[in-house]
Amino acid sequence: MRDFPTKYRPRKWSEVVGQRHVVEVLKSKRDWKALFFQGPPGCGKTTVARLVAMHVNCENAEGIDACDGNCKYCRSVVGASAMMVMDYREENVGDARGIDDVRGIVEWLHYRPVFARKKVLVMDEVHNLTKPAQNLLLKEVEEPPAGVVFIMCTTSPYGVIEPLRQRCQEFVFKPVGEDDLLKLFVRVVEREGLDFNKFDKEVLKEVLRKAEGSPRKFLSVLEYFVYGGDIGELREPEERVKGVVECVLEGRVMDLIRSYDKVVEEMDVRSLIPVISSVLMKKIKTADSYSDVLKYMMVLKGLEETPSLYAMVEQDRVLYKLINATVVMKSLLSQS
């Protein structure tokens, strides 16, 4: 049985939750060249990228919507069939981020489409590409092979070089409002045959709050509750990293390593540094002294990406940055 985020992932424009300002433009034509989607996690960037791929290549499209997975191309996008590798490709840049990885993708781009009218390349979290890799991709976007559509998605647009962004049509995805999430809630409850009375106002209010404007997160939290989970037991991301932050600010390196192993069992490692940075920024805003502000700023600097970390896998790279920040703080504490 598929989980709610997968089961209720939109397969046509009319099912997209929120983002009307994006959908209305994208569905208005089919000859897109290079698109740049930016916005917070879980708000629909990759889902809409898939819909664009279907919109561009659907064999049975009538009017605005594609055929909802009935033709072989749309089935390949929805079901990740073998044809997906030939004419449609999704790359998570956290896994393939260097120039050699991009060279392999560029080689794929230059083969003519096998089944579809156009090849579609979706690059998720494109800001994770190294600068040389971004520049190589820029050359392809500037002089694209015939019959190729580029779609780049990111939660961190300023990590993408400006020339690459400028050569794309840019769309800003926004957190989804409660009204749209409530429409999604009604759709799920009706399709699952659930009792509306099970969801009192306080439960629904808490599900909406924890969703933070993300349909994906909303569906995950809703599923957790539907199958007997206690909403109150779901910890916020900032609560999960509390122990790690304490270790960093107290300069406890060995305790940090142990805390880190526990946290990455619960959280996507790629979201760890942004959450910790958010906690530190809140501490800066409420700091009582200049010396505290300076300490927190030094720790934030210790979390920055450096070229020397590119060779490491994502999980080791995050741990390295956390250890570096902890060592910085330990040094500051010893001086005070």
Short mmCIF file of C-alpha atoms in Angstrom, two decimals:
data_model
loop_
_atom_site.label_atom_id
_atom_site.label_comp_id
_atom_site.label_asym_id
_atom_site.label_seq_id
_atom_site.Cartn_x
_atom_site.Cartn_y
_atom_site.Cartn_z
CA MET A 1 0.00 0.00 0.00
CA ARG A 2 1.37 3.38 -1.00
CA ASP A 3 1.85 6.06 1.62
CA PHE A 4 -0.31 9.20 1.45
CA PRO A 5 2.35 11.53 -0.06
CA THR A 6 2.89 9.05 -2.91
CA LYS A 7 -0.74 8.02 -3.31
CA TYR A 8 -2.01 11.60 -3.50
CA ARG A 9 0.81 13.07 -5.54
CA PRO A 10 -0.84 15.07 -8.36
CA ARG A 11 -0.95 13.45 -11.80
CA LYS A 12 -2.59 16.38 -13.56
CA TRP A 13 -2.66 20.16 -13.28
CA SER A 14 -6.08 20.25 -11.63
CA GLU A 15 -4.78 18.19 -8.69
CA VAL A 16 -1.89 20.53 -7.80
CA VAL A 17 -2.40 21.97 -4.31
CA GLY A 18 -1.92 25.74 -4.35
CA GLN A 19 0.67 27.32 -6.68
CA ARG A 20 -2.04 28.62 -9.04
CA HIS A 21 0.25 31.45 -10.14
CA VAL A 22 2.74 28.82 -11.38
CA VAL A 23 0.30 26.31 -12.84
CA GLU A 24 -1.63 28.83 -14.94
CA VAL A 25 1.52 29.88 -16.78
CA LEU A 26 3.07 26.44 -17.19
CA LYS A 27 -0.02 24.81 -18.65
CA SER A 28 -0.49 27.64 -21.16
CA LYS A 29 2.06 26.24 -23.63
CA ARG A 30 4.12 23.12 -24.35
CA ASP A 31 7.36 24.43 -25.87
CA TRP A 32 9.31 25.17 -22.69
CA LYS A 33 13.12 25.21 -22.90
CA ALA A 34 14.62 25.85 -19.44
CA LEU A 35 12.70 26.29 -16.17
CA PHE A 36 13.92 27.22 -12.71
CA PHE A 37 11.70 26.32 -9.73
CA GLN A 38 12.55 27.76 -6.32
CA GLY A 39 10.67 27.43 -3.03
CA PRO A 40 10.54 25.70 0.36
CA PRO A 41 10.68 21.88 0.71
CA GLY A 42 7.55 19.87 0.03
CA CYS A 43 5.61 22.60 -1.80
CA GLY A 44 5.40 20.81 -5.17
CA LYS A 45 8.47 21.72 -7.22
CA THR A 46 9.42 18.20 -8.33
CA THR A 47 5.78 17.19 -8.74
CA VAL A 48 5.15 20.14 -11.05
CA ALA A 49 8.37 19.32 -12.92
CA ARG A 50 6.96 15.86 -13.64
CA LEU A 51 3.69 17.39 -14.79
CA VAL A 52 5.59 19.66 -17.17
CA ALA A 53 7.34 16.58 -18.61
CA MET A 54 3.96 14.91 -19.14
CA HIS A 55 2.46 18.14 -20.53
CA VAL A 56 5.27 18.47 -23.08
CA ASN A 57 5.21 14.86 -24.31
CA CYS A 58 1.79 13.31 -23.63
CA GLU A 59 0.58 11.26 -26.62
CA ASN A 60 -3.13 11.50 -25.77
CA ALA A 61 -3.40 15.01 -24.33
CA GLU A 62 -6.77 16.66 -24.79
CA GLY A 63 -7.07 20.31 -23.86
CA ILE A 64 -4.97 21.34 -20.87
CA ASP A 65 -4.35 18.16 -18.87
CA ALA A 66 -2.17 15.24 -19.86
CA CYS A 67 -3.77 11.79 -19.98
CA ASP A 68 -3.20 10.89 -16.30
CA GLY A 69 -0.76 8.06 -17.00
CA ASN A 70 -2.57 6.26 -19.82
CA CYS A 71 -0.05 6.76 -22.63
CA LYS A 72 3.35 5.09 -22.51
CA TYR A 73 5.23 8.35 -21.91
CA CYS A 74 3.07 9.49 -18.99
CA ARG A 75 3.25 5.98 -17.53
CA SER A 76 7.04 6.19 -17.69
CA VAL A 77 7.03 9.42 -15.66
CA VAL A 78 4.46 8.22 -13.13
CA GLY A 79 5.77 4.68 -12.78
CA ALA A 80 9.50 5.12 -13.38
CA SER A 81 9.66 2.55 -16.17
CA ALA A 82 12.80 1.67 -18.12
CA MET A 83 11.89 4.26 -20.75
CA MET A 84 12.37 6.91 -18.07
CA VAL A 85 16.13 6.52 -18.40
CA MET A 86 15.92 7.07 -22.16
CA ASP A 87 13.76 10.21 -22.47
CA TYR A 88 13.07 11.46 -18.94
CA ARG A 89 15.61 11.77 -16.18
CA GLU A 90 15.47 12.99 -12.59
CA GLU A 91 18.72 13.68 -10.78
CA ASN A 92 18.96 14.37 -7.06
CA VAL A 93 22.00 16.60 -6.94
CA GLY A 94 22.78 15.58 -3.39
CA ASP A 95 23.84 12.24 -4.89
CA ALA A 96 25.53 13.47 -8.09
CA ARG A 97 27.02 16.92 -7.65
CA GLY A 98 30.46 17.08 -9.26
CA ILE A 99 31.59 17.97 -12.76
CA ASP A 100 32.16 14.31 -13.71
CA ASP A 101 28.55 13.52 -12.78
CA VAL A 102 27.30 16.41 -14.93
CA ARG A 103 29.46 15.26 -17.85
CA GLY A 104 27.56 11.97 -17.78
CA ILE A 105 24.24 13.84 -17.82
CA VAL A 106 25.41 16.07 -20.69
CA GLU A 107 26.30 12.98 -22.71
CA TRP A 108 22.76 11.68 -22.13
CA LEU A 109 21.30 15.01 -23.31
CA HIS A 110 22.96 14.75 -26.71
CA TYR A 111 21.28 11.48 -27.66
CA ARG A 112 18.08 12.01 -29.61
CA PRO A 113 14.78 11.10 -27.87
CA VAL A 114 13.82 7.47 -28.33
CA PHE A 115 10.06 7.53 -27.70
CA ALA A 116 9.15 11.10 -26.75
CA ARG A 117 9.07 14.37 -28.68
CA LYS A 118 11.49 15.92 -26.19
CA LYS A 119 13.91 14.71 -23.55
CA VAL A 120 13.27 16.20 -20.11
CA LEU A 121 15.97 16.61 -17.49
CA VAL A 122 14.86 17.41 -13.91
CA MET A 123 17.62 18.38 -11.48
CA ASP A 124 16.48 18.50 -7.86
CA GLU A 125 18.37 20.67 -5.32
CA VAL A 126 20.54 22.05 -8.10
CA HIS A 127 22.27 24.44 -5.67
CA ASN A 128 24.29 21.45 -4.43
CA LEU A 129 26.18 21.28 -7.72
CA THR A 130 29.76 22.48 -7.50
CA LYS A 131 30.50 25.75 -9.31
CA PRO A 132 32.44 23.97 -12.12
CA ALA A 133 29.49 21.60 -12.55
CA GLN A 134 27.06 24.54 -12.70
CA ASN A 135 29.20 26.23 -15.34
CA LEU A 136 29.22 23.06 -17.44
CA LEU A 137 25.43 22.88 -17.16
CA LEU A 138 25.23 26.58 -18.10
CA LYS A 139 26.94 25.86 -21.43
CA GLU A 140 24.25 23.31 -22.24
CA VAL A 141 21.43 25.65 -21.29
CA GLU A 142 22.96 28.45 -23.39
CA GLU A 143 23.19 26.23 -26.47
CA PRO A 144 20.77 23.38 -25.75
CA PRO A 145 20.66 20.23 -27.83
CA ALA A 146 17.57 19.99 -30.03
CA GLY A 147 14.52 18.60 -28.27
CA VAL A 148 15.62 19.05 -24.64
CA VAL A 149 13.77 20.65 -21.72
CA PHE A 150 15.73 21.61 -18.59
CA ILE A 151 13.92 21.87 -15.24
CA MET A 152 16.00 22.89 -12.22
CA CYS A 153 14.54 22.83 -8.70
CA THR A 154 16.04 24.29 -5.54
CA THR A 155 15.26 25.31 -1.98
CA SER A 156 18.29 27.60 -2.01
CA PRO A 157 18.28 29.76 -5.16
CA TYR A 158 21.25 31.91 -4.16
CA GLY A 159 23.43 28.82 -4.26
CA VAL A 160 22.94 28.78 -8.04
CA ILE A 161 25.17 30.96 -10.20
CA GLU A 162 23.33 33.99 -11.57
CA PRO A 163 24.05 33.33 -15.29
CA LEU A 164 22.37 29.92 -15.01
CA ARG A 165 19.28 31.39 -13.33
CA GLN A 166 19.06 34.19 -15.89
CA ARG A 167 18.84 31.74 -18.78
CA CYS A 168 15.82 30.01 -17.30
CA GLN A 169 12.20 31.00 -16.89
CA GLU A 170 11.98 31.35 -13.11
CA PHE A 171 8.98 30.36 -10.97
CA VAL A 172 8.69 30.97 -7.23
CA PHE A 173 6.74 28.32 -5.29
CA LYS A 174 5.13 29.53 -2.08
CA PRO A 175 4.01 27.76 1.12
CA VAL A 176 0.48 26.46 0.56
CA GLY A 177 -2.32 28.21 2.43
CA GLU A 178 -4.66 26.50 4.88
CA ASP A 179 -7.68 26.76 2.56
CA ASP A 180 -5.92 24.70 -0.12
CA LEU A 181 -4.64 22.19 2.43
CA LEU A 182 -8.19 21.78 3.78
CA LYS A 183 -9.40 20.98 0.25
CA LEU A 184 -6.71 18.31 0.07
CA PHE A 185 -7.83 17.04 3.49
CA VAL A 186 -11.43 16.65 2.27
CA ARG A 187 -10.25 14.78 -0.84
CA VAL A 188 -8.14 12.33 1.21
CA VAL A 189 -10.85 11.69 3.81
CA GLU A 190 -13.47 10.99 1.12
CA ARG A 191 -11.23 8.70 -0.93
CA GLU A 192 -10.03 6.78 2.13
CA GLY A 193 -13.60 6.41 3.41
CA LEU A 194 -12.71 7.99 6.75
CA ASP A 195 -15.07 9.44 9.33
CA PHE A 196 -14.95 13.24 9.40
CA ASN A 197 -15.96 13.14 13.06
CA LYS A 198 -12.59 11.56 13.90
CA PHE A 199 -10.95 14.91 13.21
CA ASP A 200 -11.97 17.48 15.78
CA LYS A 201 -10.95 21.11 15.26
CA GLU A 202 -7.92 20.90 17.55
CA VAL A 203 -6.50 17.83 15.78
CA LEU A 204 -6.97 19.38 12.35
CA LYS A 205 -5.50 22.66 13.56
CA GLU A 206 -2.41 20.82 14.83
CA VAL A 207 -2.01 18.89 11.56
CA LEU A 208 -2.15 22.17 9.63
CA ARG A 209 0.36 23.80 11.97
CA LYS A 210 2.85 20.97 11.65
CA ALA A 211 2.49 20.97 7.85
CA GLU A 212 4.06 24.46 7.68
CA GLY A 213 2.51 25.09 4.26
CA SER A 214 3.84 21.84 2.74
CA PRO A 215 1.31 19.45 1.14
CA ARG A 216 3.84 16.62 1.41
CA LYS A 217 4.31 17.19 5.12
CA PHE A 218 0.57 17.67 5.58
CA LEU A 219 -0.11 14.26 4.03
CA SER A 220 2.61 12.59 6.13
CA VAL A 221 1.25 14.03 9.39
CA LEU A 222 -2.33 13.23 8.40
CA GLU A 223 -1.39 9.61 7.61
CA TYR A 224 0.43 9.33 10.94
CA PHE A 225 -2.73 10.38 12.78
CA VAL A 226 -5.09 8.24 10.66
CA TYR A 227 -3.13 5.09 11.50
CA GLY A 228 -3.16 5.67 15.24
CA GLY A 229 -0.26 8.04 15.82
CA ASP A 230 -0.38 10.65 18.56
CA ILE A 231 0.01 14.08 16.92
CA GLY A 232 1.54 15.40 20.14
CA GLU A 233 4.43 12.94 19.80
CA LEU A 234 5.60 14.37 16.48
CA ARG A 235 8.60 16.51 17.28
CA GLU A 236 9.35 19.65 15.33
CA PRO A 237 12.68 19.69 13.39
CA GLU A 238 14.13 22.30 15.75
CA GLU A 239 13.28 20.11 18.74
CA ARG A 240 15.04 17.15 17.09
CA VAL A 241 18.30 19.04 16.66
CA LYS A 242 18.25 20.51 20.18
CA GLY A 243 20.82 18.03 21.49
CA VAL A 244 23.14 18.61 18.53
CA VAL A 245 22.94 22.39 18.96
CA GLU A 246 23.72 22.09 22.68
CA CYS A 247 26.80 19.97 21.92
CA VAL A 248 28.01 22.52 19.36
CA LEU A 249 27.49 25.54 21.64
CA GLU A 250 29.16 23.79 24.58
CA GLY A 251 32.12 22.59 22.51
CA ARG A 252 31.50 18.88 23.27
CA VAL A 253 32.90 17.18 20.17
CA MET A 254 32.55 13.51 21.16
CA ASP A 255 29.00 14.04 22.47
CA LEU A 256 28.19 15.78 19.18
CA ILE A 257 29.21 12.73 17.15
CA ARG A 258 26.94 10.49 19.24
CA SER A 259 24.03 12.95 19.05
CA TYR A 260 24.49 13.33 15.31
CA ASP A 261 24.10 9.58 14.70
CA LYS A 262 20.74 9.62 16.51
CA VAL A 263 19.43 12.69 14.70
CA VAL A 264 20.18 11.44 11.18
CA GLU A 265 18.06 8.37 11.93
CA GLU A 266 15.04 10.71 12.24
CA MET A 267 15.85 13.50 9.76
CA ASP A 268 16.97 13.89 6.17
CA VAL A 269 20.64 14.82 6.53
CA ARG A 270 20.25 17.55 3.89
CA SER A 271 17.78 19.41 6.12
CA LEU A 272 20.01 19.30 9.21
CA ILE A 273 22.28 22.31 8.57
CA PRO A 274 19.40 24.63 7.54
CA VAL A 275 17.47 23.73 10.71
CA ILE A 276 20.52 24.27 12.95
CA SER A 277 21.25 27.56 11.18
CA SER A 278 17.65 28.62 11.82
CA VAL A 279 18.03 27.82 15.54
CA LEU A 280 21.25 29.85 15.71
CA MET A 281 19.64 32.83 13.95
CA LYS A 282 16.85 32.81 16.54
CA LYS A 283 19.49 32.79 19.27
CA ILE A 284 21.20 35.76 17.62
CA LYS A 285 17.94 37.70 17.59
CA THR A 286 17.39 37.09 21.31
CA ALA A 287 21.03 37.33 22.46
CA ASP A 288 21.74 39.44 25.57
CA SER A 289 25.26 40.52 24.68
CA TYR A 290 27.57 41.30 21.79
CA SER A 291 29.88 38.44 22.83
CA ASP A 292 27.00 35.95 22.47
CA VAL A 293 26.15 37.32 19.02
CA LEU A 294 29.81 36.96 18.03
CA LYS A 295 29.93 33.36 19.24
CA TYR A 296 26.80 32.38 17.34
CA MET A 297 28.05 34.10 14.19
CA MET A 298 31.37 32.23 14.42
CA VAL A 299 29.49 28.96 14.74
CA LEU A 300 27.35 29.83 11.71
CA LYS A 301 30.53 30.54 9.76
CA GLY A 302 31.84 27.14 10.79
CA LEU A 303 28.80 25.56 9.12
CA GLU A 304 29.56 27.09 5.72
CA GLU A 305 30.35 24.90 2.70
CA THR A 306 33.96 24.81 1.52
CA PRO A 307 35.45 23.28 -1.66
CA SER A 308 37.51 20.83 0.41
CA LEU A 309 34.29 19.07 1.46
CA TYR A 310 33.02 18.32 -2.06
CA ALA A 311 34.67 14.90 -2.24
CA MET A 312 32.82 13.66 0.84
CA VAL A 313 29.41 11.96 0.80
CA GLU A 314 26.59 14.18 2.08
CA GLN A 315 26.32 12.63 5.55
CA ASP A 316 30.06 12.86 6.25
CA ARG A 317 30.18 16.40 4.90
CA VAL A 318 27.44 17.56 7.30
CA LEU A 319 29.15 15.88 10.25
CA TYR A 320 32.48 17.49 9.30
CA LYS A 321 30.88 20.94 9.26
CA LEU A 322 29.25 20.35 12.65
CA ILE A 323 32.55 19.19 14.18
CA ASN A 324 34.26 22.24 12.72
CA ALA A 325 31.64 24.54 14.29
CA THR A 326 32.00 22.73 17.64
CA VAL A 327 35.78 23.13 17.61
CA VAL A 328 35.33 26.85 16.86
CA MET A 329 33.00 27.21 19.84
CA LYS A 330 35.33 25.22 22.12
CA SER A 331 38.15 27.60 21.19
CA LEU A 332 35.96 30.63 21.90
CA LEU A 333 34.89 29.23 25.27
CA SER A 334 38.50 28.58 26.28
CA GLN A 335 39.34 32.23 25.56
CA SER A 336 36.52 33.67 27.62
#
